[in-house]
Amino acid sequence: LEVINPATNEVLERLDYATHEQINHQIKQAHQAFQNWKKVDAHERSAKLAQWAQLIDDHQDELARLITLEGGKPLAEAKGEVAYANSYVKWYAEEAKRVYGRTIPANSPSKKIVIDKFPVGVVGAITPWNFPAAMITRKMAPALAAGCTIICKPAVKTPLTTIKLVELAHQAGFPKDAISYIIASGKDAGDIFTNHSLISKVTFTGSTAVGKSLIESSAQQVKNVTMELGGLAPLIVHNDADIEAAVDGTIASKFRNAGQTCICANRIYVHEDIAEAYNEKLIEKVHALSVGDGLKEEVKIGPLIDNQAVEKVLTHIKDAQEKGGQLSRSIE
């Protein structure tokens, strides 16, 4: 696997894909680690998460640079993502101490009904490339807080951030096999995670179509699943809107990570009374955005992740033109 900088096409790293045998071995190791990790006191789990959070803070510049190098987003956005990612670790460091059960009144004075909570086991996580830090921590931190062990399959376009985060987790004191990663295709990881008897939970962030497939496969063993699937994001501008604020909000939504997030506005509805003024202001501000290598301070829009993403955008532009849309600037 070659990890490519989308801004320069430079090869950042060459990694080996894990074989099926290696993945199966890693799952077995994670299951063995679970037998000990689930017994660790909640306050100790909390302390390790807090230490991990501190290490992430200490290495925030390095992590942000990695995110920009392999994912392309501007460095300022990448720094924001590191803070966002670490907020999950900090949150679950506290929540680890609050895994409360319940006592329920029984129908007999000689009986007591108690609901206790136990970690489910080994978690298999599959994450997307567009938020390589935040999507990792929002899955790993709660799993570890609950007493589960976790194996993450990061997107092959942006694995370096995951590797660094797992390295920091090990420095924080988490057992090596309690938190780990694999380099594999999404299909290979999905097939193994959903069918392996030692994987108790599958979590995935990505497209609805893939999520449905993972749910269907997981159902064969009645696995616990958590899915965060594709979004549709209409943006509505009413006729009483502050046009300046509306345009700024549109740009913040639409152009975040070069428009490559699941909550980027993909349909914009503007009241006809203000449509012309809104369009003029939007075009003016969009033309002022600087595009280029995300490591450069003046750049506000980084590259699309790969040629396939470029072709997708060109297809959307062609479709819009065929339906009467007009370009405000040439795309040559």
mmCIF file of C-alpha atoms in Angstrom:
data_model
loop_
_atom_site.group_PDB
_atom_site.id
_atom_site.type_symbol
_atom_site.label_atom_id
_atom_site.label_comp_id
_atom_site.label_asym_id
_atom_site.label_seq_id
_atom_site.Cartn_x
_atom_site.Cartn_y
_atom_site.Cartn_z
ATOM 1 C CA LEU A 1 0.000 0.000 0.000
ATOM 2 C CA GLU A 2 1.321 3.442 -0.949
ATOM 3 C CA VAL A 3 0.061 6.343 1.169
ATOM 4 C CA ILE A 4 -0.058 9.363 -1.143
ATOM 5 C CA ASN A 5 -0.034 13.079 -0.371
ATOM 6 C CA PRO A 6 -2.979 14.266 -2.530
ATOM 7 C CA ALA A 7 -1.497 17.766 -2.835
ATOM 8 C CA THR A 8 1.834 16.664 -4.309
ATOM 9 C CA ASN A 9 1.332 12.988 -5.294
ATOM 10 C CA GLU A 10 4.382 12.230 -3.129
ATOM 11 C CA VAL A 11 4.531 8.751 -1.606
ATOM 12 C CA LEU A 12 4.533 9.327 2.147
ATOM 13 C CA GLU A 13 4.815 5.723 3.285
ATOM 14 C CA ARG A 14 4.674 2.182 1.977
ATOM 15 C CA LEU A 15 2.812 -0.290 4.164
ATOM 16 C CA ASP A 16 2.040 -3.989 3.870
ATOM 17 C CA TYR A 17 -1.530 -5.227 3.778
ATOM 18 C CA ALA A 18 -2.322 -7.700 6.543
ATOM 19 C CA THR A 19 -3.059 -11.236 5.391
ATOM 20 C CA HIS A 20 -6.215 -13.034 6.506
ATOM 21 C CA GLU A 21 -4.058 -15.179 8.774
ATOM 22 C CA GLN A 22 -2.510 -12.100 10.397
ATOM 23 C CA ILE A 23 -5.918 -10.508 10.942
ATOM 24 C CA ASN A 24 -7.289 -13.692 12.492
ATOM 25 C CA HIS A 25 -4.255 -13.879 14.775
ATOM 26 C CA GLN A 26 -4.738 -10.262 15.823
ATOM 27 C CA ILE A 27 -8.382 -10.922 16.666
ATOM 28 C CA LYS A 28 -7.367 -13.868 18.842
ATOM 29 C CA GLN A 29 -4.787 -11.701 20.600
ATOM 30 C CA ALA A 30 -7.396 -8.994 21.185
ATOM 31 C CA HIS A 31 -9.760 -11.598 22.629
ATOM 32 C CA GLN A 32 -7.071 -12.815 25.010
ATOM 33 C CA ALA A 33 -6.327 -9.221 26.028
ATOM 34 C CA PHE A 34 -10.044 -8.700 26.668
ATOM 35 C CA GLN A 35 -10.007 -11.356 29.391
ATOM 36 C CA ASN A 36 -7.713 -9.105 31.426
ATOM 37 C CA TRP A 37 -8.826 -5.650 30.265
ATOM 38 C CA LYS A 38 -12.455 -6.229 31.235
ATOM 39 C CA LYS A 39 -11.317 -6.784 34.830
ATOM 40 C CA VAL A 40 -9.399 -3.508 35.043
ATOM 41 C CA ASP A 41 -10.969 -1.063 37.481
ATOM 42 C CA ALA A 42 -13.004 1.703 35.826
ATOM 43 C CA HIS A 43 -10.904 4.386 37.515
ATOM 44 C CA GLU A 44 -7.731 2.861 36.067
ATOM 45 C CA ARG A 45 -9.287 2.758 32.602
ATOM 46 C CA SER A 46 -10.238 6.404 33.111
ATOM 47 C CA ALA A 47 -6.695 7.319 34.110
ATOM 48 C CA LYS A 48 -5.214 5.654 31.020
ATOM 49 C CA LEU A 49 -7.663 7.485 28.767
ATOM 50 C CA ALA A 50 -6.734 10.761 30.456
ATOM 51 C CA GLN A 51 -3.054 9.996 29.873
ATOM 52 C CA TRP A 52 -3.789 9.207 26.224
ATOM 53 C CA ALA A 53 -5.589 12.550 25.918
ATOM 54 C CA GLN A 54 -2.583 14.333 27.391
ATOM 55 C CA LEU A 55 -0.253 12.660 24.898
ATOM 56 C CA ILE A 56 -2.552 13.651 22.036
ATOM 57 C CA ASP A 57 -2.398 17.246 23.267
ATOM 58 C CA ASP A 58 1.382 17.003 23.475
ATOM 59 C CA HIS A 59 1.591 15.715 19.884
ATOM 60 C CA GLN A 60 -1.200 17.808 18.368
ATOM 61 C CA ASP A 61 1.065 19.565 15.855
ATOM 62 C CA GLU A 62 2.526 16.282 14.628
ATOM 63 C CA LEU A 63 -0.932 14.733 14.321
ATOM 64 C CA ALA A 64 -2.314 17.758 12.480
ATOM 65 C CA ARG A 65 0.574 17.657 10.021
ATOM 66 C CA LEU A 66 -0.052 13.949 9.387
ATOM 67 C CA ILE A 67 -3.739 14.626 8.724
ATOM 68 C CA THR A 68 -2.841 17.327 6.204
ATOM 69 C CA LEU A 69 -0.127 15.280 4.522
ATOM 70 C CA GLU A 70 -2.222 12.175 3.926
ATOM 71 C CA GLY A 71 -5.713 13.697 3.720
ATOM 72 C CA GLY A 72 -5.078 17.106 2.193
ATOM 73 C CA LYS A 73 -7.168 19.302 4.465
ATOM 74 C CA PRO A 74 -5.683 22.704 5.396
ATOM 75 C CA LEU A 75 -3.507 22.673 8.497
ATOM 76 C CA ALA A 76 -5.890 24.924 10.436
ATOM 77 C CA GLU A 77 -8.715 22.441 9.807
ATOM 78 C CA ALA A 78 -6.432 19.557 10.744
ATOM 79 C CA LYS A 79 -5.586 21.213 14.066
ATOM 80 C CA GLY A 80 -9.287 21.655 14.680
ATOM 81 C CA GLU A 81 -9.822 17.973 13.992
ATOM 82 C CA VAL A 82 -7.150 16.957 16.498
ATOM 83 C CA ALA A 83 -8.897 18.991 19.196
ATOM 84 C CA TYR A 84 -12.246 17.524 18.146
ATOM 85 C CA ALA A 85 -10.798 13.998 18.185
ATOM 86 C CA ASN A 86 -9.304 14.487 21.619
ATOM 87 C CA SER A 87 -12.615 15.738 23.003
ATOM 88 C CA TYR A 88 -13.912 12.169 22.653
ATOM 89 C CA VAL A 89 -10.975 10.761 24.595
ATOM 90 C CA LYS A 90 -11.417 13.337 27.351
ATOM 91 C CA TRP A 91 -15.171 12.778 27.501
ATOM 92 C CA TYR A 92 -14.907 9.001 27.781
ATOM 93 C CA ALA A 93 -12.096 9.284 30.297
ATOM 94 C CA GLU A 94 -14.778 10.680 32.596
ATOM 95 C CA GLU A 95 -17.613 8.453 31.376
ATOM 96 C CA ALA A 96 -15.526 5.351 32.111
ATOM 97 C CA LYS A 97 -16.269 5.975 35.790
ATOM 98 C CA ARG A 98 -20.017 6.308 35.166
ATOM 99 C CA VAL A 99 -21.039 2.964 33.702
ATOM 100 C CA TYR A 100 -24.006 2.708 36.022
ATOM 101 C CA GLY A 101 -26.412 -0.186 36.363
ATOM 102 C CA ARG A 102 -29.978 -0.013 37.679
ATOM 103 C CA THR A 103 -32.061 -1.485 40.476
ATOM 104 C CA ILE A 104 -35.705 -2.066 39.575
ATOM 105 C CA PRO A 105 -38.584 -2.701 42.037
ATOM 106 C CA ALA A 106 -39.620 -6.354 41.991
ATOM 107 C CA ASN A 107 -43.056 -7.878 42.469
ATOM 108 C CA SER A 108 -41.948 -9.526 45.695
ATOM 109 C CA PRO A 109 -40.240 -8.089 48.795
ATOM 110 C CA SER A 110 -37.873 -11.049 48.780
ATOM 111 C CA LYS A 111 -36.601 -10.277 45.291
ATOM 112 C CA LYS A 112 -34.380 -7.604 43.832
ATOM 113 C CA ILE A 113 -33.951 -6.912 40.118
ATOM 114 C CA VAL A 114 -30.518 -5.578 39.231
ATOM 115 C CA ILE A 115 -29.317 -4.538 35.786
ATOM 116 C CA ASP A 116 -25.550 -4.593 35.509
ATOM 117 C CA LYS A 117 -23.477 -3.641 32.482
ATOM 118 C CA PHE A 118 -20.600 -5.653 31.087
ATOM 119 C CA PRO A 119 -18.228 -5.031 28.161
ATOM 120 C CA VAL A 120 -19.327 -6.988 25.097
ATOM 121 C CA GLY A 121 -15.873 -8.157 24.003
ATOM 122 C CA VAL A 122 -13.690 -7.414 20.995
ATOM 123 C CA VAL A 123 -14.855 -4.537 18.801
ATOM 124 C CA GLY A 124 -14.063 -4.368 15.089
ATOM 125 C CA ALA A 125 -14.106 -0.771 13.812
ATOM 126 C CA ILE A 126 -13.961 0.489 10.224
ATOM 127 C CA THR A 127 -13.401 4.217 9.704
ATOM 128 C CA PRO A 128 -13.372 6.633 6.730
ATOM 129 C CA TRP A 129 -10.533 8.747 5.378
ATOM 130 C CA ASN A 130 -12.056 12.229 5.732
ATOM 131 C CA PHE A 131 -11.634 12.478 9.525
ATOM 132 C CA PRO A 132 -8.745 10.098 10.228
ATOM 133 C CA ALA A 133 -8.307 11.206 13.849
ATOM 134 C CA ALA A 134 -11.829 11.989 15.035
ATOM 135 C CA MET A 135 -13.464 8.871 13.594
ATOM 136 C CA ILE A 136 -10.826 6.739 15.294
ATOM 137 C CA THR A 137 -11.100 8.244 18.769
ATOM 138 C CA ARG A 138 -14.905 8.322 18.777
ATOM 139 C CA LYS A 139 -14.825 4.533 18.367
ATOM 140 C CA MET A 140 -11.728 3.583 20.332
ATOM 141 C CA ALA A 141 -12.294 5.766 23.399
ATOM 142 C CA PRO A 142 -15.786 4.472 24.323
ATOM 143 C CA ALA A 143 -14.772 0.875 23.644
ATOM 144 C CA LEU A 144 -11.773 1.129 25.956
ATOM 145 C CA ALA A 145 -13.773 3.038 28.566
ATOM 146 C CA ALA A 146 -16.352 0.248 28.646
ATOM 147 C CA GLY A 147 -13.711 -2.442 29.116
ATOM 148 C CA CYS A 148 -13.725 -3.741 25.544
ATOM 149 C CA THR A 149 -10.705 -4.289 23.364
ATOM 150 C CA ILE A 150 -10.752 -2.869 19.840
ATOM 151 C CA ILE A 151 -9.189 -3.419 16.431
ATOM 152 C CA CYS A 152 -9.543 -0.564 13.972
ATOM 153 C CA LYS A 153 -9.326 -0.748 10.199
ATOM 154 C CA PRO A 154 -8.543 2.797 9.043
ATOM 155 C CA ALA A 155 -9.136 3.915 5.473
ATOM 156 C CA VAL A 156 -6.198 2.911 3.296
ATOM 157 C CA LYS A 157 -5.874 6.500 2.056
ATOM 158 C CA THR A 158 -5.204 7.860 5.565
ATOM 159 C CA PRO A 159 -3.746 5.175 7.849
ATOM 160 C CA LEU A 160 -0.795 7.139 9.245
ATOM 161 C CA THR A 161 -2.870 9.179 11.688
ATOM 162 C CA THR A 162 -4.355 5.986 13.121
ATOM 163 C CA ILE A 163 -0.930 4.416 13.489
ATOM 164 C CA LYS A 164 0.274 7.443 15.462
ATOM 165 C CA LEU A 165 -2.819 7.518 17.691
ATOM 166 C CA VAL A 166 -2.460 3.830 18.536
ATOM 167 C CA GLU A 167 1.244 4.361 19.253
ATOM 168 C CA LEU A 168 0.316 7.137 21.712
ATOM 169 C CA ALA A 169 -2.315 4.901 23.314
ATOM 170 C CA HIS A 170 0.328 2.262 23.968
ATOM 171 C CA GLN A 171 2.583 4.938 25.472
ATOM 172 C CA ALA A 172 -0.317 5.861 27.751
ATOM 173 C CA GLY A 173 -0.286 2.342 29.167
ATOM 174 C CA PHE A 174 -2.952 0.497 27.196
ATOM 175 C CA PRO A 175 -1.994 -3.132 26.561
ATOM 176 C CA LYS A 176 -0.665 -3.683 23.046
ATOM 177 C CA ASP A 177 -3.469 -6.042 22.056
ATOM 178 C CA ALA A 178 -6.220 -4.054 23.761
ATOM 179 C CA ILE A 179 -6.024 -1.347 21.097
ATOM 180 C CA SER A 180 -4.619 -2.124 17.677
ATOM 181 C CA TYR A 181 -5.088 -1.539 13.958
ATOM 182 C CA ILE A 182 -4.939 -3.520 10.746
ATOM 183 C CA ILE A 183 -4.056 -2.404 7.233
ATOM 184 C CA ALA A 184 -6.617 -4.060 4.976
ATOM 185 C CA SER A 185 -9.226 -3.348 2.356
ATOM 186 C CA GLY A 186 -12.672 -2.425 3.610
ATOM 187 C CA LYS A 187 -14.149 -5.586 2.113
ATOM 188 C CA ASP A 188 -11.609 -7.908 3.727
ATOM 189 C CA ALA A 189 -12.008 -6.265 7.126
ATOM 190 C CA GLY A 190 -15.792 -6.201 6.844
ATOM 191 C CA ASP A 191 -15.999 -9.871 5.893
ATOM 192 C CA ILE A 192 -13.715 -10.965 8.719
ATOM 193 C CA PHE A 193 -15.168 -8.675 11.398
ATOM 194 C CA THR A 194 -18.765 -9.675 10.674
ATOM 195 C CA ASN A 195 -18.076 -13.400 10.431
ATOM 196 C CA HIS A 196 -15.415 -14.009 13.083
ATOM 197 C CA SER A 197 -16.850 -15.600 16.217
ATOM 198 C CA LEU A 198 -14.497 -13.650 18.516
ATOM 199 C CA ILE A 199 -15.639 -10.233 17.256
ATOM 200 C CA SER A 200 -18.620 -9.246 19.402
ATOM 201 C CA LYS A 201 -19.362 -5.801 18.003
ATOM 202 C CA VAL A 202 -18.894 -4.109 14.627
ATOM 203 C CA THR A 203 -18.897 -0.339 14.197
ATOM 204 C CA PHE A 204 -18.632 1.464 10.876
ATOM 205 C CA THR A 205 -18.675 5.024 9.572
ATOM 206 C CA GLY A 206 -19.226 5.335 5.842
ATOM 207 C CA SER A 207 -21.746 4.830 3.082
ATOM 208 C CA THR A 208 -25.274 3.578 3.649
ATOM 209 C CA ALA A 209 -24.846 0.795 1.097
ATOM 210 C CA VAL A 210 -21.785 -0.638 2.856
ATOM 211 C CA GLY A 211 -23.433 -0.179 6.250
ATOM 212 C CA LYS A 212 -26.453 -2.210 5.160
ATOM 213 C CA SER A 213 -24.170 -4.987 3.955
ATOM 214 C CA LEU A 214 -22.278 -5.053 7.273
ATOM 215 C CA ILE A 215 -25.518 -5.115 9.271
ATOM 216 C CA GLU A 216 -26.813 -7.993 7.163
ATOM 217 C CA SER A 217 -23.604 -9.990 7.608
ATOM 218 C CA SER A 218 -23.433 -9.236 11.338
ATOM 219 C CA ALA A 219 -27.013 -10.412 11.781
ATOM 220 C CA GLN A 220 -25.993 -13.975 10.928
ATOM 221 C CA GLN A 221 -24.290 -14.133 14.342
ATOM 222 C CA VAL A 222 -26.569 -11.537 15.970
ATOM 223 C CA LYS A 223 -23.632 -9.215 16.559
ATOM 224 C CA ASN A 224 -23.972 -5.854 18.258
ATOM 225 C CA VAL A 225 -23.551 -3.121 15.613
ATOM 226 C CA THR A 226 -23.241 0.669 15.589
ATOM 227 C CA MET A 227 -23.437 2.422 12.237
ATOM 228 C CA GLU A 228 -22.905 6.058 11.254
ATOM 229 C CA LEU A 229 -23.949 6.165 7.628
ATOM 230 C CA GLY A 230 -24.123 8.630 4.733
ATOM 231 C CA GLY A 231 -25.933 11.930 5.051
ATOM 232 C CA LEU A 232 -27.994 14.339 2.982
ATOM 233 C CA ALA A 233 -27.544 17.966 3.918
ATOM 234 C CA PRO A 234 -29.957 20.532 2.513
ATOM 235 C CA LEU A 235 -29.164 24.152 3.384
ATOM 236 C CA ILE A 236 -32.141 26.542 3.473
ATOM 237 C CA VAL A 237 -31.814 30.336 3.335
ATOM 238 C CA HIS A 238 -35.007 32.234 4.211
ATOM 239 C CA ASN A 239 -35.859 35.683 2.902
ATOM 240 C CA ASP A 240 -35.272 37.284 6.314
ATOM 241 C CA ALA A 241 -31.730 35.887 6.571
ATOM 242 C CA ASP A 242 -28.653 38.030 7.096
ATOM 243 C CA ILE A 243 -27.091 37.439 3.674
ATOM 244 C CA GLU A 244 -23.509 37.934 4.857
ATOM 245 C CA ALA A 245 -23.984 35.441 7.687
ATOM 246 C CA ALA A 246 -25.848 33.025 5.415
ATOM 247 C CA VAL A 247 -23.045 33.058 2.858
ATOM 248 C CA ASP A 248 -20.389 32.597 5.535
ATOM 249 C CA GLY A 249 -22.369 29.667 6.927
ATOM 250 C CA THR A 250 -22.730 28.168 3.467
ATOM 251 C CA ILE A 251 -18.995 28.349 2.835
ATOM 252 C CA ALA A 252 -18.187 26.893 6.258
ATOM 253 C CA SER A 253 -20.517 23.988 5.525
ATOM 254 C CA LYS A 254 -19.907 23.402 1.846
ATOM 255 C CA PHE A 255 -16.145 23.834 1.635
ATOM 256 C CA ARG A 256 -15.011 22.122 4.820
ATOM 257 C CA ASN A 257 -12.376 19.565 3.850
ATOM 258 C CA ALA A 258 -12.943 20.600 0.212
ATOM 259 C CA GLY A 259 -16.567 19.516 0.486
ATOM 260 C CA GLN A 260 -15.634 15.954 1.429
ATOM 261 C CA THR A 261 -17.659 15.406 4.599
ATOM 262 C CA CYS A 262 -20.990 13.704 5.149
ATOM 263 C CA ILE A 263 -22.597 16.914 6.443
ATOM 264 C CA CYS A 264 -21.430 19.301 3.718
ATOM 265 C CA ALA A 265 -24.370 21.126 2.152
ATOM 266 C CA ASN A 266 -25.271 19.287 -1.042
ATOM 267 C CA ARG A 267 -28.464 21.188 -1.890
ATOM 268 C CA ILE A 268 -28.917 24.912 -1.296
ATOM 269 C CA TYR A 269 -32.425 26.369 -1.306
ATOM 270 C CA VAL A 270 -32.590 30.178 -1.303
ATOM 271 C CA HIS A 271 -35.774 32.242 -1.135
ATOM 272 C CA GLU A 272 -36.380 33.928 -4.495
ATOM 273 C CA ASP A 273 -36.551 37.387 -2.890
ATOM 274 C CA ILE A 274 -32.876 37.256 -1.914
ATOM 275 C CA ALA A 275 -31.507 34.699 -4.385
ATOM 276 C CA GLU A 276 -29.700 37.216 -6.594
ATOM 277 C CA ALA A 277 -28.016 39.054 -3.713
ATOM 278 C CA TYR A 278 -27.098 35.751 -2.056
ATOM 279 C CA ASN A 279 -25.590 34.356 -5.263
ATOM 280 C CA GLU A 280 -23.522 37.467 -5.896
ATOM 281 C CA LYS A 281 -22.077 37.441 -2.390
ATOM 282 C CA LEU A 282 -21.473 33.672 -2.483
ATOM 283 C CA ILE A 283 -19.643 33.843 -5.822
ATOM 284 C CA GLU A 284 -17.518 36.732 -4.558
ATOM 285 C CA LYS A 285 -16.432 34.852 -1.440
ATOM 286 C CA VAL A 286 -15.901 31.526 -3.182
ATOM 287 C CA HIS A 287 -13.627 33.158 -5.759
ATOM 288 C CA ALA A 288 -11.565 34.598 -2.903
ATOM 289 C CA LEU A 289 -10.800 31.150 -1.464
ATOM 290 C CA SER A 290 -7.209 30.031 -2.039
ATOM 291 C CA VAL A 291 -6.683 26.450 -3.202
ATOM 292 C CA GLY A 292 -3.495 24.429 -2.845
ATOM 293 C CA ASP A 293 -1.259 22.477 -0.493
ATOM 294 C CA GLY A 294 -2.863 22.439 2.945
ATOM 295 C CA LEU A 295 0.509 22.968 4.626
ATOM 296 C CA LYS A 296 0.677 26.508 3.226
ATOM 297 C CA GLU A 297 -0.761 29.039 5.654
ATOM 298 C CA GLU A 298 -2.670 31.023 3.029
ATOM 299 C CA VAL A 299 -4.473 27.966 1.626
ATOM 300 C CA LYS A 300 -8.124 27.602 2.634
ATOM 301 C CA ILE A 301 -9.110 24.714 0.360
ATOM 302 C CA GLY A 302 -6.945 21.618 0.068
ATOM 303 C CA PRO A 303 -6.949 19.052 -2.740
ATOM 304 C CA LEU A 304 -9.589 16.422 -3.363
ATOM 305 C CA ILE A 305 -8.432 13.085 -2.020
ATOM 306 C CA ASP A 306 -7.788 11.380 -5.387
ATOM 307 C CA ASN A 307 -8.577 11.369 -9.112
ATOM 308 C CA GLN A 308 -11.790 9.447 -8.535
ATOM 309 C CA ALA A 309 -13.048 12.308 -6.360
ATOM 310 C CA VAL A 310 -12.125 14.804 -9.083
ATOM 311 C CA GLU A 311 -14.052 12.805 -11.684
ATOM 312 C CA LYS A 312 -17.071 12.696 -9.380
ATOM 313 C CA VAL A 313 -17.061 16.491 -9.045
ATOM 314 C CA LEU A 314 -16.729 16.920 -12.814
ATOM 315 C CA THR A 315 -19.684 14.577 -13.293
ATOM 316 C CA HIS A 316 -21.787 16.692 -10.928
ATOM 317 C CA ILE A 317 -20.790 19.869 -12.798
ATOM 318 C CA LYS A 318 -21.702 18.329 -16.147
ATOM 319 C CA ASP A 319 -25.043 17.163 -14.772
ATOM 320 C CA ALA A 320 -25.813 20.651 -13.441
ATOM 321 C CA GLN A 321 -24.920 22.268 -16.772
ATOM 322 C CA GLU A 322 -27.134 19.841 -18.660
ATOM 323 C CA LYS A 323 -29.990 20.908 -16.391
ATOM 324 C CA GLY A 324 -29.466 24.607 -17.014
ATOM 325 C CA GLY A 325 -26.776 25.472 -14.479
ATOM 326 C CA GLN A 326 -24.140 28.065 -15.354
ATOM 327 C CA LEU A 327 -20.499 28.210 -14.286
ATOM 328 C CA SER A 328 -19.375 31.403 -12.599
ATOM 329 C CA ARG A 329 -15.772 30.614 -13.530
ATOM 330 C CA SER A 330 -14.034 28.222 -15.915
ATOM 331 C CA ILE A 331 -12.852 24.934 -14.417
ATOM 332 C CA GLU A 332 -10.065 24.391 -16.936
#
